[in-house]
């Protein structure tokens, strides 16, 4: 079965420091991969997505992610974190050929300290 | 532009009471519609999805049901709430194919007491 694993439940990072959030997937075919961000009490907003082509994808808010097929990973990175990046981050894989469902990881909560 | 509305934003209901959460989408037609539940530390669980009016697929057996009476309306219901139904419920819409992302509503925080 397809699944997404986010190994880190909670990460604390200093403002201005770099951030990397890990995501591993299990899927038989070439996956459609996504990163979403959720601010407290809000819905989810798409940061970036990968379908094919260049394995390093750029997203909004200065985020990027790299697809590594050999490691079944799609890690999210940001070179310099801002206090407004404190949120919960979800990795997701698109599954289903007709239904276009997303399977989400458990999420990683990011705390930014001054 | 397309918008998605979910209400209410918060809800406190006693065990055994009924539930109705509504989601509507504006500015698009024939969207795929989804209900997700988010429990603390467990990520998002897909509950139901719909590719058209009256077409509902359930992902997990549970105490909840969904209906799509109109093209852009998606309703989540229960006849009798359980304590375990507490959580944050998110409605989303999307297009066929993963090229377009899912667009989420702001969610409903349901507390069953």
CSV table of C-alpha atoms in Angstrom, one decimal:
chain,number,residue,atom,x,y,z
A,1,UNK,CA,0.0,0.0,0.0
A,2,UNK,CA,1.1,3.5,-0.7
A,3,UNK,CA,2.3,5.5,2.4
A,4,UNK,CA,4.1,8.6,3.4
A,5,UNK,CA,6.4,8.8,6.4
A,6,UNK,CA,7.6,12.0,8.1
A,7,UNK,CA,10.1,10.8,10.7
A,8,UNK,CA,10.3,14.0,12.6
A,9,UNK,CA,7.2,15.0,14.7
A,10,UNK,CA,8.6,18.3,15.9
A,11,UNK,CA,11.5,20.4,14.9
A,12,UNK,CA,12.8,23.6,16.6
A,13,UNK,CA,15.0,25.9,14.6
A,14,UNK,CA,16.4,29.3,15.2
A,15,UNK,CA,15.3,32.2,13.0
A,16,UNK,CA,17.8,32.6,10.2
A,17,UNK,CA,19.0,29.0,10.4
A,18,UNK,CA,18.4,26.5,7.7
A,19,UNK,CA,15.5,24.0,7.8
A,20,UNK,CA,15.1,20.5,6.4
A,21,UNK,CA,12.0,18.3,6.8
A,22,UNK,CA,12.2,14.7,5.8
A,23,UNK,CA,9.7,12.7,3.8
A,24,UNK,CA,9.8,9.1,2.7
A,25,UNK,CA,7.2,7.5,0.5
A,26,UNK,CA,6.3,4.0,-0.5
A,27,UNK,CA,4.7,3.7,-3.8
A,28,UNK,CA,5.1,1.3,-6.7
A,29,UNK,CA,5.0,3.7,-9.6
A,30,UNK,CA,6.4,7.2,-10.2
A,31,UNK,CA,4.8,9.2,-7.5
A,32,UNK,CA,3.2,12.6,-7.6
A,33,UNK,CA,4.6,14.3,-4.5
A,34,UNK,CA,3.5,17.4,-2.6
A,35,UNK,CA,4.4,19.5,0.4
A,36,UNK,CA,1.6,21.5,2.1
A,37,UNK,CA,1.8,23.9,5.0
A,38,UNK,CA,-0.8,24.5,7.7
A,39,UNK,CA,-0.9,27.5,9.9
A,40,UNK,CA,-2.7,27.0,13.3
A,41,UNK,CA,-6.4,26.6,12.9
A,42,UNK,CA,-6.3,26.9,9.2
A,43,UNK,CA,-6.6,24.8,6.1
A,44,UNK,CA,-3.6,23.6,4.1
A,45,UNK,CA,-1.7,25.6,1.5
A,46,UNK,CA,0.4,24.0,-1.3
A,47,UNK,CA,4.1,24.8,-1.1
A,48,UNK,CA,5.3,22.8,-4.0
A,49,UNK,CA,4.8,19.7,-6.1
A,50,UNK,CA,6.8,17.2,-8.1
A,51,UNK,CA,5.5,15.2,-11.0
A,52,UNK,CA,8.5,14.6,-13.3
A,53,UNK,CA,11.6,16.3,-14.7
A,54,UNK,CA,14.0,18.3,-12.7
A,55,UNK,CA,14.3,16.6,-9.3
A,56,UNK,CA,14.8,19.9,-7.5
A,57,UNK,CA,11.6,21.9,-7.4
A,58,UNK,CA,11.1,25.4,-6.2
A,59,UNK,CA,8.0,26.4,-4.3
A,60,UNK,CA,6.5,29.4,-2.6
A,61,UNK,CA,7.8,31.3,0.4
A,62,UNK,CA,11.4,30.3,-0.4
A,63,UNK,CA,11.0,26.6,0.0
A,64,UNK,CA,12.5,23.9,-2.2
A,65,UNK,CA,12.4,20.1,-2.3
A,66,UNK,CA,14.5,17.4,-3.8
A,67,UNK,CA,13.1,14.2,-5.2
A,68,UNK,CA,15.5,11.2,-4.8
A,69,UNK,CA,14.2,8.1,-6.3
A,70,UNK,CA,17.0,5.9,-4.9
A,71,UNK,CA,16.1,6.9,-1.4
A,72,UNK,CA,12.3,7.2,-1.9
A,73,UNK,CA,12.6,10.7,-0.4
A,74,UNK,CA,11.2,14.1,-1.0
A,75,UNK,CA,12.8,16.4,1.6
A,76,UNK,CA,11.8,20.0,2.0
A,77,UNK,CA,14.4,22.7,2.6
A,78,UNK,CA,14.6,26.4,3.3
A,79,UNK,CA,18.0,28.1,3.6
A,80,UNK,CA,16.9,30.8,6.1
A,81,UNK,CA,13.9,30.4,8.3
A,82,UNK,CA,11.6,33.3,9.2
A,83,UNK,CA,9.4,33.4,12.3
A,84,UNK,CA,6.4,33.2,10.1
A,85,UNK,CA,7.5,29.7,8.9
A,86,UNK,CA,6.3,28.3,12.2
A,87,UNK,CA,3.6,25.9,11.2
A,88,UNK,CA,2.8,22.3,10.5
A,89,UNK,CA,4.1,20.8,7.3
A,90,UNK,CA,2.7,17.8,5.5
A,91,UNK,CA,4.2,15.7,2.8
A,92,UNK,CA,1.7,13.9,0.5
A,93,UNK,CA,1.7,11.4,-2.3
A,94,UNK,CA,-0.9,11.3,-5.0
A,95,UNK,CA,-2.5,7.9,-5.5
A,96,UNK,CA,-5.1,6.4,-7.7
A,97,UNK,CA,-5.3,6.6,-11.5
A,98,UNK,CA,-8.9,7.8,-11.5
A,99,UNK,CA,-9.7,9.2,-8.1
A,100,UNK,CA,-6.7,11.5,-7.6
A,101,UNK,CA,-6.6,11.1,-3.9
A,102,UNK,CA,-3.7,12.4,-1.7
A,103,UNK,CA,-2.2,10.3,1.1
A,104,UNK,CA,-0.7,12.5,3.7
A,105,UNK,CA,2.1,11.9,6.2
A,106,UNK,CA,1.5,12.6,9.9
A,107,UNK,CA,3.1,16.0,9.7
A,108,UNK,CA,6.0,17.8,11.2
A,109,UNK,CA,5.5,20.8,13.5
A,110,UNK,CA,8.1,23.5,13.1
A,111,UNK,CA,8.8,25.9,16.0
A,112,UNK,CA,11.0,29.0,15.2
A,113,UNK,CA,12.8,30.5,18.1
A,114,UNK,CA,14.1,34.1,18.1
B,1,UNK,CA,-11.5,32.9,-8.7
B,2,UNK,CA,-12.4,29.8,-6.9
B,3,UNK,CA,-13.3,29.8,-3.2
B,4,UNK,CA,-14.2,27.1,-0.7
B,5,UNK,CA,-16.3,27.7,2.3
B,6,UNK,CA,-16.7,25.4,5.3
B,7,UNK,CA,-18.9,25.9,8.3
B,8,UNK,CA,-19.2,26.1,11.2
B,9,UNK,CA,-15.6,26.9,12.2
B,10,UNK,CA,-16.0,25.3,15.6
B,11,UNK,CA,-18.6,23.0,17.0
B,12,UNK,CA,-19.2,21.4,20.4
B,13,UNK,CA,-21.7,18.6,20.4
B,14,UNK,CA,-22.7,16.0,23.0
B,15,UNK,CA,-22.3,12.3,22.5
B,16,UNK,CA,-25.2,10.8,20.6
B,17,UNK,CA,-26.2,14.0,18.9
B,18,UNK,CA,-26.4,14.4,15.1
B,19,UNK,CA,-23.9,16.2,13.0
B,20,UNK,CA,-24.0,18.1,9.8
B,21,UNK,CA,-20.9,19.9,8.4
B,22,UNK,CA,-21.3,21.8,5.1
B,23,UNK,CA,-18.8,22.7,2.4
B,24,UNK,CA,-19.4,24.6,-0.7
B,25,UNK,CA,-17.2,25.6,-3.6
B,26,UNK,CA,-17.6,28.7,-5.7
B,27,UNK,CA,-16.1,29.7,-9.1
B,28,UNK,CA,-15.7,26.2,-10.6
B,29,UNK,CA,-17.9,23.4,-11.8
B,30,UNK,CA,-17.7,19.6,-11.4
B,31,UNK,CA,-14.9,19.6,-8.8
B,32,UNK,CA,-13.7,16.5,-7.1
B,33,UNK,CA,-14.6,17.0,-3.4
B,34,UNK,CA,-12.9,15.5,-0.3
B,35,UNK,CA,-13.5,15.3,3.4
B,36,UNK,CA,-10.4,14.8,5.6
B,37,UNK,CA,-10.1,14.4,9.3
B,38,UNK,CA,-7.1,15.6,11.2
B,39,UNK,CA,-6.4,14.1,14.7
B,40,UNK,CA,-3.6,15.3,16.8
B,41,UNK,CA,-0.3,13.7,15.8
B,42,UNK,CA,-1.9,11.6,13.2
B,43,UNK,CA,-1.9,13.7,10.1
B,44,UNK,CA,-4.8,13.8,7.7
B,45,UNK,CA,-7.0,10.9,7.1
B,46,UNK,CA,-9.1,10.8,4.0
B,47,UNK,CA,-12.7,10.0,4.9
B,48,UNK,CA,-14.8,10.5,1.8
B,49,UNK,CA,-14.3,11.7,-1.8
B,50,UNK,CA,-16.7,12.5,-4.6
B,51,UNK,CA,-16.2,12.8,-8.3
B,52,UNK,CA,-19.7,13.9,-9.1
B,53,UNK,CA,-23.2,14.5,-7.8
B,54,UNK,CA,-24.5,11.6,-5.7
B,55,UNK,CA,-21.1,9.7,-6.1
B,56,UNK,CA,-19.5,9.1,-2.8
B,57,UNK,CA,-16.6,6.9,-2.0
B,58,UNK,CA,-15.8,6.0,1.6
B,59,UNK,CA,-12.2,5.3,2.6
B,60,UNK,CA,-12.6,4.0,6.1
B,61,UNK,CA,-15.5,2.4,8.0
B,62,UNK,CA,-16.8,4.8,10.5
B,63,UNK,CA,-19.7,6.5,12.2
B,64,UNK,CA,-19.9,9.2,9.5
B,65,UNK,CA,-21.5,9.6,6.1
B,66,UNK,CA,-21.2,12.1,3.3
B,67,UNK,CA,-23.5,13.4,0.6
B,68,UNK,CA,-23.2,15.5,-2.4
B,69,UNK,CA,-26.7,16.9,-3.2
B,70,UNK,CA,-25.4,19.5,-5.6
B,71,UNK,CA,-22.4,19.9,-7.8
B,72,UNK,CA,-20.5,22.2,-5.5
B,73,UNK,CA,-21.9,21.1,-2.1
B,74,UNK,CA,-20.5,18.4,0.1
B,75,UNK,CA,-22.0,17.5,3.4
B,76,UNK,CA,-20.5,15.4,6.2
B,77,UNK,CA,-23.1,13.9,8.6
B,78,UNK,CA,-23.6,11.6,11.5
B,79,UNK,CA,-26.7,10.3,13.2
B,80,UNK,CA,-25.1,9.8,16.6
B,81,UNK,CA,-21.7,11.3,17.4
B,82,UNK,CA,-19.1,9.3,19.3
B,83,UNK,CA,-16.3,10.8,21.5
B,84,UNK,CA,-13.8,9.5,18.9
B,85,UNK,CA,-15.4,11.7,16.2
B,86,UNK,CA,-13.7,14.7,17.8
B,87,UNK,CA,-11.1,16.3,15.5
B,88,UNK,CA,-10.4,18.9,12.9
B,89,UNK,CA,-12.4,18.3,9.7
B,90,UNK,CA,-11.2,19.7,6.4
B,91,UNK,CA,-13.0,19.9,3.1
B,92,UNK,CA,-11.0,20.2,-0.1
B,93,UNK,CA,-11.7,20.4,-3.8
B,94,UNK,CA,-9.5,19.5,-6.7
B,95,UNK,CA,-9.5,18.7,-10.4
B,96,UNK,CA,-9.0,15.4,-12.2
B,97,UNK,CA,-5.3,14.8,-12.4
B,98,UNK,CA,-2.6,15.8,-10.0
B,99,UNK,CA,-1.5,18.8,-12.0
B,100,UNK,CA,-3.8,21.0,-10.0
B,101,UNK,CA,-3.5,20.9,-6.3
B,102,UNK,CA,-6.1,20.3,-3.6
B,103,UNK,CA,-7.6,23.5,-2.3
B,104,UNK,CA,-8.6,23.3,1.4
B,105,UNK,CA,-11.2,25.1,3.4
B,106,UNK,CA,-10.3,26.5,6.8
B,107,UNK,CA,-11.7,23.5,8.7
B,108,UNK,CA,-14.2,22.8,11.4
B,109,UNK,CA,-13.0,22.0,14.9
B,110,UNK,CA,-15.4,19.4,16.3
B,111,UNK,CA,-15.4,18.6,20.0
B,112,UNK,CA,-17.7,15.8,21.2
B,113,UNK,CA,-18.3,15.9,24.9
